[in-house]
Short mmCIF file of C-alpha atoms and ligand atoms in Angstrom, two decimals:
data_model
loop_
_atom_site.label_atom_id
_atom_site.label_comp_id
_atom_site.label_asym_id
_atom_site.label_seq_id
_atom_site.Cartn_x
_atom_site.Cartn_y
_atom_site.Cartn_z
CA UNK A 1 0.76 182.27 -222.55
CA UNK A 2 1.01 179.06 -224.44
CA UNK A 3 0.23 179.43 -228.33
CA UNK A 4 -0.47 176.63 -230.64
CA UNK A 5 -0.45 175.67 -234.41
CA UNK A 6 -3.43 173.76 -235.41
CA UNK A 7 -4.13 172.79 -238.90
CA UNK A 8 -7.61 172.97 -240.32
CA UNK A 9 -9.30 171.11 -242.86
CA UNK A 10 -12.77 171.10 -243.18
CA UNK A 11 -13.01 169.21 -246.22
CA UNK A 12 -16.66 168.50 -247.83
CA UNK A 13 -20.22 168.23 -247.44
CA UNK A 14 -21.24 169.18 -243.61
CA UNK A 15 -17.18 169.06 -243.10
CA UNK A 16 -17.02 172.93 -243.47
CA UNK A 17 -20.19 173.28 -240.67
CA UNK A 18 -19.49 170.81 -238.08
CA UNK A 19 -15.71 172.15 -237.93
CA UNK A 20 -16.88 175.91 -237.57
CA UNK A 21 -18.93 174.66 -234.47
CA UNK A 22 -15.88 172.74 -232.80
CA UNK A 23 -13.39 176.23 -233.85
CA UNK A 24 -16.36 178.20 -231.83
CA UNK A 25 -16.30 175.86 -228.38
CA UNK A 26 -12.00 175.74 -228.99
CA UNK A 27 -12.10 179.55 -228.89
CA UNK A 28 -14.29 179.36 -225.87
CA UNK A 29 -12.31 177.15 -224.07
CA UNK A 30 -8.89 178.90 -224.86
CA UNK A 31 -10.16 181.90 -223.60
CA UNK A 32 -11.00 180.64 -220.52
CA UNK A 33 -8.10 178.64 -219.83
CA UNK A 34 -5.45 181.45 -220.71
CA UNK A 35 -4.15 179.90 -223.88
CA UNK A 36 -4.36 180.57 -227.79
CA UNK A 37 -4.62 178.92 -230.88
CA UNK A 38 -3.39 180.37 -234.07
CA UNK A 39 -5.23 178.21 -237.29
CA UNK A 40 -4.23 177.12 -240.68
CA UNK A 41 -6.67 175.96 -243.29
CA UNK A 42 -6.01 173.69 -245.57
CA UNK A 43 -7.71 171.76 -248.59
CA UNK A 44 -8.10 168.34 -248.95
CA UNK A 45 -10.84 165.88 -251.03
CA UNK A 46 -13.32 166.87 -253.20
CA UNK A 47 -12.96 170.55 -252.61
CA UNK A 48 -9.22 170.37 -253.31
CA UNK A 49 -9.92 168.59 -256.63
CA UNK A 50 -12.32 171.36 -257.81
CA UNK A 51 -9.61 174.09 -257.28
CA UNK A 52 -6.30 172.49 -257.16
CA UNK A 53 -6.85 169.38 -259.13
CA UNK A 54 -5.43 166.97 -256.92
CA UNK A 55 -7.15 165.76 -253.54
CA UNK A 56 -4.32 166.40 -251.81
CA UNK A 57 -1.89 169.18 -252.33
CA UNK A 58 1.57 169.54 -251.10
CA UNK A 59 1.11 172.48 -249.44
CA UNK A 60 -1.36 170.61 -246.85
CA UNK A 61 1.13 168.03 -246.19
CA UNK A 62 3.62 170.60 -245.29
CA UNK A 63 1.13 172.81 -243.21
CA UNK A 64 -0.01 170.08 -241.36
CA UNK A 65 3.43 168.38 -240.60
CA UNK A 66 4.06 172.08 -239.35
CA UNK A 67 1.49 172.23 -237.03
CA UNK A 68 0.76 170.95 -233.60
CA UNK A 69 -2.08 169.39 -234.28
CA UNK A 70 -4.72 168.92 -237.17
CA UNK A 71 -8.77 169.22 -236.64
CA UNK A 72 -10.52 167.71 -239.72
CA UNK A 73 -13.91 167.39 -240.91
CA UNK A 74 -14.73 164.94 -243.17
CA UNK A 75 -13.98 164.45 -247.17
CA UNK A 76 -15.94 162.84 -250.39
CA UNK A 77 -19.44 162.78 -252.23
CA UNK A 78 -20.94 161.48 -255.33
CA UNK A 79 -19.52 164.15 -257.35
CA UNK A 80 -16.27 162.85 -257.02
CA UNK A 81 -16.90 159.18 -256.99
CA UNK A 82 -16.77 158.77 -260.76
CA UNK A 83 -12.89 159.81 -261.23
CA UNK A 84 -10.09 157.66 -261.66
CA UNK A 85 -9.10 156.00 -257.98
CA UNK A 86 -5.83 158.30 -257.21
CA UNK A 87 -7.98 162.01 -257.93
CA UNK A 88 -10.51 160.40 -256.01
CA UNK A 89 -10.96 162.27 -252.56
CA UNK A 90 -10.14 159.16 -250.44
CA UNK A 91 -7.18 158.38 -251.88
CA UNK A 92 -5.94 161.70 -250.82
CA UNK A 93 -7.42 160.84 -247.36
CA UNK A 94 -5.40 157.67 -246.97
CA UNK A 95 -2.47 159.70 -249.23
CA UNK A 96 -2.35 162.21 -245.99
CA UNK A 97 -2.85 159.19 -243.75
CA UNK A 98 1.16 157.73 -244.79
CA UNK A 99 2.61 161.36 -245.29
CA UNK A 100 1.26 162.05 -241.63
CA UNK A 101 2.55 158.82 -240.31
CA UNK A 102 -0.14 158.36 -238.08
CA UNK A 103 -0.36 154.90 -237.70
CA UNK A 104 -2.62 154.81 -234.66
CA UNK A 105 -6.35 155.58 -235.12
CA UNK A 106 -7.98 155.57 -231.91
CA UNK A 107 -11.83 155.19 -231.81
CA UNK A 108 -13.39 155.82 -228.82
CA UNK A 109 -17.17 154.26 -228.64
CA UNK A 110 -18.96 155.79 -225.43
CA UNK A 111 -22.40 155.06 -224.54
CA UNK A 112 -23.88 158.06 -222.95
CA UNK A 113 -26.59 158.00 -220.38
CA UNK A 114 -28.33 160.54 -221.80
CA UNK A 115 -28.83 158.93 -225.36
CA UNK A 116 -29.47 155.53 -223.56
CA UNK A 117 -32.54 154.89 -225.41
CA UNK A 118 -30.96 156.20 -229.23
CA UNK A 119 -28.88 152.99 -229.22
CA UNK A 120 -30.49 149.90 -231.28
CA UNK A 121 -29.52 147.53 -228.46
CA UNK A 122 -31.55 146.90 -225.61
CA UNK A 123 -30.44 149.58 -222.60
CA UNK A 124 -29.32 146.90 -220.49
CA UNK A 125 -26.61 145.69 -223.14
CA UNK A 126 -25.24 148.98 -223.60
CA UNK A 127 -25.35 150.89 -220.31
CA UNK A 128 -22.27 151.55 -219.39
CA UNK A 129 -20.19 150.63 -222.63
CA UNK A 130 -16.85 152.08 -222.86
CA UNK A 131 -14.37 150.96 -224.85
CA UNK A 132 -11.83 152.21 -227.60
CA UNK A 133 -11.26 150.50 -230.97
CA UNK A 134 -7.40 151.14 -231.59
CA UNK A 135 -7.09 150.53 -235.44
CA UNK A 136 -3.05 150.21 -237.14
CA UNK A 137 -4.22 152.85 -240.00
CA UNK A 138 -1.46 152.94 -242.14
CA UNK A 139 -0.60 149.52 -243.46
CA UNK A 140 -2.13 146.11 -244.12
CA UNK A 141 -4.42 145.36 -246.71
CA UNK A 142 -5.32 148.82 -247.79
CA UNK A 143 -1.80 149.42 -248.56
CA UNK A 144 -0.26 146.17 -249.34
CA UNK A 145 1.46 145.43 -252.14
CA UNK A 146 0.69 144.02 -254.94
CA UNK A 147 -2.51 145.11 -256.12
CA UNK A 148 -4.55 145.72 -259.02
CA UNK A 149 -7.12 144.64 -261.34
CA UNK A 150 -7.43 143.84 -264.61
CA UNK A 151 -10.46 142.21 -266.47
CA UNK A 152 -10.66 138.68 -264.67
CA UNK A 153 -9.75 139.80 -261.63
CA UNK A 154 -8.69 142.12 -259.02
CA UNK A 155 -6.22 141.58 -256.20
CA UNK A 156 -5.04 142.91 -253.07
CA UNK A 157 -2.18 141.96 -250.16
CA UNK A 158 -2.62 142.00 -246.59
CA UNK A 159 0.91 142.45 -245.05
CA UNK A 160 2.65 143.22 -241.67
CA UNK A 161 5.82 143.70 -240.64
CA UNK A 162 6.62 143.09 -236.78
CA UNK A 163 7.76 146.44 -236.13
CA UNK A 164 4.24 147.33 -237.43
CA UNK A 165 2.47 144.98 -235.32
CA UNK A 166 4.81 146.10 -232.43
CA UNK A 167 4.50 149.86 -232.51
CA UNK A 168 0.67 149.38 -232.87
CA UNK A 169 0.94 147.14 -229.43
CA UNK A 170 2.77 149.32 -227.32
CA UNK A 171 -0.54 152.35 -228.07
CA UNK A 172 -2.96 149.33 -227.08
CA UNK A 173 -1.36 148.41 -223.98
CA UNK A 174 -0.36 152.11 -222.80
CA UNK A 175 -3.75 153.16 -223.16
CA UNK A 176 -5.34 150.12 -221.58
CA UNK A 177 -2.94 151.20 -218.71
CA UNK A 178 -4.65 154.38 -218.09
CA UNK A 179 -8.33 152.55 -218.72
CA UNK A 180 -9.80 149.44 -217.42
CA UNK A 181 -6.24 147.62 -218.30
CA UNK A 182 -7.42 145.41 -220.91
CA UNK A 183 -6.79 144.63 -224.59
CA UNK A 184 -8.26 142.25 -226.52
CA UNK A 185 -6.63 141.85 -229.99
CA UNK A 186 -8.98 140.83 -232.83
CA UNK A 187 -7.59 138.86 -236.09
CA UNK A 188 -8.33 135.97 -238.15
CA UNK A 189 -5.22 133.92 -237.05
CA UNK A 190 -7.23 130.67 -237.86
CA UNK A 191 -6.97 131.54 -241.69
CA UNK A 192 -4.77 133.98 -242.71
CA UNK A 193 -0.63 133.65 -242.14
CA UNK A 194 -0.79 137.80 -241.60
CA UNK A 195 -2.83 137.19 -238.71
CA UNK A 196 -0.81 134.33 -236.94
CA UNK A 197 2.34 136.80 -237.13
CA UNK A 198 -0.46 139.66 -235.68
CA UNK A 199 -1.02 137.51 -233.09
CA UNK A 200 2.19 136.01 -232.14
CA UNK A 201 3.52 139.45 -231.80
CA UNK A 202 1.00 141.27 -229.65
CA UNK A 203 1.66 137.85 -227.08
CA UNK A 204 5.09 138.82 -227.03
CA UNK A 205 4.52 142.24 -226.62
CA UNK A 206 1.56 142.07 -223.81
CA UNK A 207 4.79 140.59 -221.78
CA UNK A 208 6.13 144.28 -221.03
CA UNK A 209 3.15 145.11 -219.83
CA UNK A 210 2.09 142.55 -216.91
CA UNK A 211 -0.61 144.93 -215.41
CA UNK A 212 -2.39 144.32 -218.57
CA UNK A 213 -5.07 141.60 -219.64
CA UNK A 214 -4.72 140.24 -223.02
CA UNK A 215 -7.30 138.13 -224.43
CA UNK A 216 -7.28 136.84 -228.62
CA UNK A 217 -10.25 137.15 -230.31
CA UNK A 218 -11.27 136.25 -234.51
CA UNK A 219 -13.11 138.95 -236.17
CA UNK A 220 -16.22 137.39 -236.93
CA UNK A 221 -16.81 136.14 -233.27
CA UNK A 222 -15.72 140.05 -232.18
CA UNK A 223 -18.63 141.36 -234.14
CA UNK A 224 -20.82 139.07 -232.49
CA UNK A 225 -19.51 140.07 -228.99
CA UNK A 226 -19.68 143.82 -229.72
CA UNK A 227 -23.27 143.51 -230.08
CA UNK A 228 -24.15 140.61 -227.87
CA UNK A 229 -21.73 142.06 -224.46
CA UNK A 230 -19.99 144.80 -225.89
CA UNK A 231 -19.14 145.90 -221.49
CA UNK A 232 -16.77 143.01 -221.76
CA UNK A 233 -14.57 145.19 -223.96
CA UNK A 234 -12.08 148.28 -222.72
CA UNK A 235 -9.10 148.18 -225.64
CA UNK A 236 -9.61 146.63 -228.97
CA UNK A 237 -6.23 146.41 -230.78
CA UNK A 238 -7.09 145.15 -234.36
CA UNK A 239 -5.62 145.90 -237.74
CA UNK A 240 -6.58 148.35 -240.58
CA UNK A 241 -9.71 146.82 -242.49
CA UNK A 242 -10.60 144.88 -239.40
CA UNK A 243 -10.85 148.66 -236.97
CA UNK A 244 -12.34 149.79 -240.28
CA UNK A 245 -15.66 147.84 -240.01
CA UNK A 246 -15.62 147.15 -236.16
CA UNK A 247 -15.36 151.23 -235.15
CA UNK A 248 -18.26 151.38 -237.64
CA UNK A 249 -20.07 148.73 -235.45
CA UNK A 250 -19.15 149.82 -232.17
CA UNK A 251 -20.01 153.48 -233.09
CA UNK A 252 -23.30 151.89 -233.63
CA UNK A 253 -23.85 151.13 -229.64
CA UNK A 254 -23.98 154.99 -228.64
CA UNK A 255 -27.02 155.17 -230.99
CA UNK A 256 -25.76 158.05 -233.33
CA UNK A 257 -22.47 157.84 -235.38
CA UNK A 258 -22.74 161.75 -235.05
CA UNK A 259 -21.54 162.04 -231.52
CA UNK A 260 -18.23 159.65 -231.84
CA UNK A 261 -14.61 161.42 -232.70
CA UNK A 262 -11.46 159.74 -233.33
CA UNK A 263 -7.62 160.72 -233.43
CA UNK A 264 -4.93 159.30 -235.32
CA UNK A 265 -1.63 159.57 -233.77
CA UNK A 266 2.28 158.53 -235.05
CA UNK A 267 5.50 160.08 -234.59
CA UNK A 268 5.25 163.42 -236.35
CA UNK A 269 2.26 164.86 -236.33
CA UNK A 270 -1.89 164.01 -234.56
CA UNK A 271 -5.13 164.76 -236.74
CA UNK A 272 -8.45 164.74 -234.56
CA UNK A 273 -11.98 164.33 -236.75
CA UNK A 274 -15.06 162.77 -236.55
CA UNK A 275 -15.59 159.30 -237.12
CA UNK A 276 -18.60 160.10 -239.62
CA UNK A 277 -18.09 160.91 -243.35
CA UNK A 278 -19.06 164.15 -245.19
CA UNK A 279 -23.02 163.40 -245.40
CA UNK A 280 -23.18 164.91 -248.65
CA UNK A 281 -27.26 164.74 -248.38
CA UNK A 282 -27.60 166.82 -245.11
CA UNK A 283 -24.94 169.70 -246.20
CA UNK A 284 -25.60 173.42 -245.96
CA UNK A 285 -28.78 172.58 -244.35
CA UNK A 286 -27.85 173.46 -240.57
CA UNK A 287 -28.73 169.80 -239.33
CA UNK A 288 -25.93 168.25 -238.70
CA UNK A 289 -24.84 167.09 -235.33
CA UNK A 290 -21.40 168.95 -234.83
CA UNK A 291 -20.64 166.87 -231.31
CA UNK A 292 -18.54 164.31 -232.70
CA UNK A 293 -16.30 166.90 -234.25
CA UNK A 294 -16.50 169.12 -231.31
CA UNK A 295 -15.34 165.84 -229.01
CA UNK A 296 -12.69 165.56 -231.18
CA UNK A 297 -11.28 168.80 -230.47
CA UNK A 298 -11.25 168.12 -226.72
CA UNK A 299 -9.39 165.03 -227.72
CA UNK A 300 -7.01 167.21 -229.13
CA UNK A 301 -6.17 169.23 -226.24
CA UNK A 302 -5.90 166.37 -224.40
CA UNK A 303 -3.58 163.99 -226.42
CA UNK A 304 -1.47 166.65 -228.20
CA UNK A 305 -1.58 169.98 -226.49
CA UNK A 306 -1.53 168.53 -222.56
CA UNK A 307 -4.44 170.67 -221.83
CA UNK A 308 -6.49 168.18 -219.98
CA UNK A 309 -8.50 170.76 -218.02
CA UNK A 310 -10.20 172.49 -221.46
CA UNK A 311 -10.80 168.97 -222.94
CA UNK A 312 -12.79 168.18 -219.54
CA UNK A 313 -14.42 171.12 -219.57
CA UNK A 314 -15.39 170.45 -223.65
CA UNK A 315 -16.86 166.98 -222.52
CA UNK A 316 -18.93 168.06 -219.66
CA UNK A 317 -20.68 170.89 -221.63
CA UNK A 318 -21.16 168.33 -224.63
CA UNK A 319 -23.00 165.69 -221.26
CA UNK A 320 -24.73 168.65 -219.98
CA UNK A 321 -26.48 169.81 -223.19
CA UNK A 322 -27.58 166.16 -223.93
CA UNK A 323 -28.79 165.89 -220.40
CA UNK A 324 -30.15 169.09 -220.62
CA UNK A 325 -32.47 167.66 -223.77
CA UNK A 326 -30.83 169.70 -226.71
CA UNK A 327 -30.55 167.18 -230.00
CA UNK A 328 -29.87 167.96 -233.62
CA UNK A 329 -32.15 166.54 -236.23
CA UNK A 330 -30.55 163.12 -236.45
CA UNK A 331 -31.36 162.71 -232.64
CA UNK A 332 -34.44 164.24 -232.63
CA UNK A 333 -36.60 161.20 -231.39
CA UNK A 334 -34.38 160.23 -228.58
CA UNK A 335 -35.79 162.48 -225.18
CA UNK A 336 -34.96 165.43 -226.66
CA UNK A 337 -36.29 168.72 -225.34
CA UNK A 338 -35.39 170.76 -227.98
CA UNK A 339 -34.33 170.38 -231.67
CA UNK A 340 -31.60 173.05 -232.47
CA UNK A 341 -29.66 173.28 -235.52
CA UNK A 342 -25.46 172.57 -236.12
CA UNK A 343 -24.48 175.95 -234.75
CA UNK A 344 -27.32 176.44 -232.09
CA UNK A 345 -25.76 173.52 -230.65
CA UNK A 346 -22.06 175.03 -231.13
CA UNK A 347 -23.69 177.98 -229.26
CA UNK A 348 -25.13 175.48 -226.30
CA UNK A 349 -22.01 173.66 -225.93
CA UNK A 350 -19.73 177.08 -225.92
CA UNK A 351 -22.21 178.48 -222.79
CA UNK A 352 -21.91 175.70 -221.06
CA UNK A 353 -17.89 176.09 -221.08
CA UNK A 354 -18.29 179.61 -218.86
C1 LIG B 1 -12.77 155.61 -242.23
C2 LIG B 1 -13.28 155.62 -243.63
C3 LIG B 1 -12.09 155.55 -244.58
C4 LIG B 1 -11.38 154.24 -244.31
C5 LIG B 1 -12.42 155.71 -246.07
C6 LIG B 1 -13.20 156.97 -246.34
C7 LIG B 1 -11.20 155.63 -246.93
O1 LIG B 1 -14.19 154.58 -243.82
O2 LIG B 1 -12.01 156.53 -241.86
O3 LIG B 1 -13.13 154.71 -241.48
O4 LIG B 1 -11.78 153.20 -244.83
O5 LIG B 1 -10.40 154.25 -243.55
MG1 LIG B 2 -14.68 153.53 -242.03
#
């Protein structure tokens, strides 16, 4: 019987909720499918401050780069947001980000049927939409050298290396090989010199892969499109501020930034969490939607353990409950037939896996 590692980190706010849920439909599905996970936990953000000090301790970076796989909630609140930038619980985020090496963050945006009407676009712009924002997550401007501030001014450096833009590429256009076998790569190549060299290399890249469509787009005209005919999109390759704010967007489509996972992927190591952040307001009060984290977990066992059958058994009890009318709070006014709380809907979802 197959056994694997996974890491844990459940982090702040509703991080420590919505991750329970996801560990409850995993167990489920393992079960069923004759395999076993043995879990980790480690700490990392705000809660890692409180009792270690330091957002991110060693010892997670070694778990972690021990493990399989890593599910992870989500990090940071006001309490935290007052101390110097490198305690701060986001720098240990982006901190684990480079240890990890995971320089791919894929961002799936999905529009389901169900949740047509939860969207803020008219139905007939985003039936159907489908598309994946893949983000480079571990360079460019957010950790570009130099960069500082003093009291005139404050500066930061976009940079990227070809091997950079290349290995970033090659996820793009693999992926887009198993989808709708496009990619359209979104920079600002009519300003910035970064962008040109973006540019220039995905072109020469997009030449290995001749099955493959590859359109150019500038940021500012892809947020337009995402909203105006986001169906035109199936692979967005993009950089690290750009995926930043365009995953936020495109999350936007499906109606509910609570239903949306993501993984990051590199050479050593995969960590699977929800696109959302740690909702500080909502926590410990049950209401939280725990789908995108639960997704996330089936995008685990598909991408790192192989065990495609359990991840499509994880999305098809996650379609059934939303056709079936069960919503958490935040989706409460979108044809829902019952409200149910975070782990009421960790129960629904971990029936509908028998
Ligand atoms: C994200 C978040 C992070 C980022 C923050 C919390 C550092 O917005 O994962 O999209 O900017 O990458
Ligand atoms: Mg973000």
């Amino acid at each position: 019987m197959a056994n694997y590692k996974i890491s844990i980190i459940k982090g702040d706010g509703i991080g420590p909720e919505i991750v329970d849920e996801a560990m409850k439909v995993l167990d489920r599905v393992a079960y069923k499918c004759g395999f076993s996970l043995e879990y980790s936990e480690y700490l990392m953000g705000g809660i890692a401050v409180d009792m270690t000090g330091v957002p991110l301790p060693d010892e997670t970076i070694q778990g972690v780069l021990n493990s399989d796989a890593c599910l992870f909630g989500a990090i940071g609140g006001a309490k935290w947001d007052t101390l110097p930038r490198e305690l701060r619980p986001e720098s240990g985020l982006l901190k684990f980000r480079k240890e990890m090496g995971v320089f791919a963050n894929l961002r799936p945006a999905v529009v389901y049927d169900e949740l047509i009407n939860a969207s803020s676009l008219k139905p007939e712009v985003v039936k159907g939409v489908d598309l994946m924002v893949v983000r480079e997550l571990i360079g460019g401007i957010y950790f570009g050298e130099p960069r500082g501030k003093d009291d005139f001014k404050g500066w930061n450096t976009m940079v990227y290396s070809v091997p950079e833009i290349e290995r970033i590429a090659h996820v793009a256009f693999k992926l887009a090989q198993k989808r709708r076998k496009k990619v359209c790569s979104v920079d600002k190549a009519n300003v910035l010199d970064v962008s040109q060299l973006w540019r220039d290399t995905v072109t020469k890249i997009a030449v290995e892969y001749p099955d493959v469509e590859l359109s150019h787009m500038y940021v500012d005209n892809a947020a337009m499109q995402l909203i105006a005919n986001p169906r035109q999109f199936d692979v967005i390759l993009t950089g690290n501020i750009f995926g930043d704010i365009l995953s936020d967007e495109a999350s936007m489509l499906s109606g509910s930034i609570g239903l949306l996972p993501s993984a990051s992927t590199g050479e050593k190591t995969a960590v699977y969490e929800p696109i959302h952040g740690s909702a500080p307001d909502i926590a410990g009060q049950g209401i939280a939607n725990p789908i995108a984290t639960i997704s996330s977990a089936s995008m685990m066992l598909r991408y790192s353990l192989g065990e495609e059958k359990a991840a499509d058994m994880i999305d098809s009890a996650i379609k059934k409950a939303l056709s079936e009318g069960y919503r958490t709070k935040d989706l409460a006014a979108f044809d829902a037939k019952e409200v149910v709380s975070t782990s009421e809907m960790g129960d629904i979802i971990a029936n509908y896996i028998d």
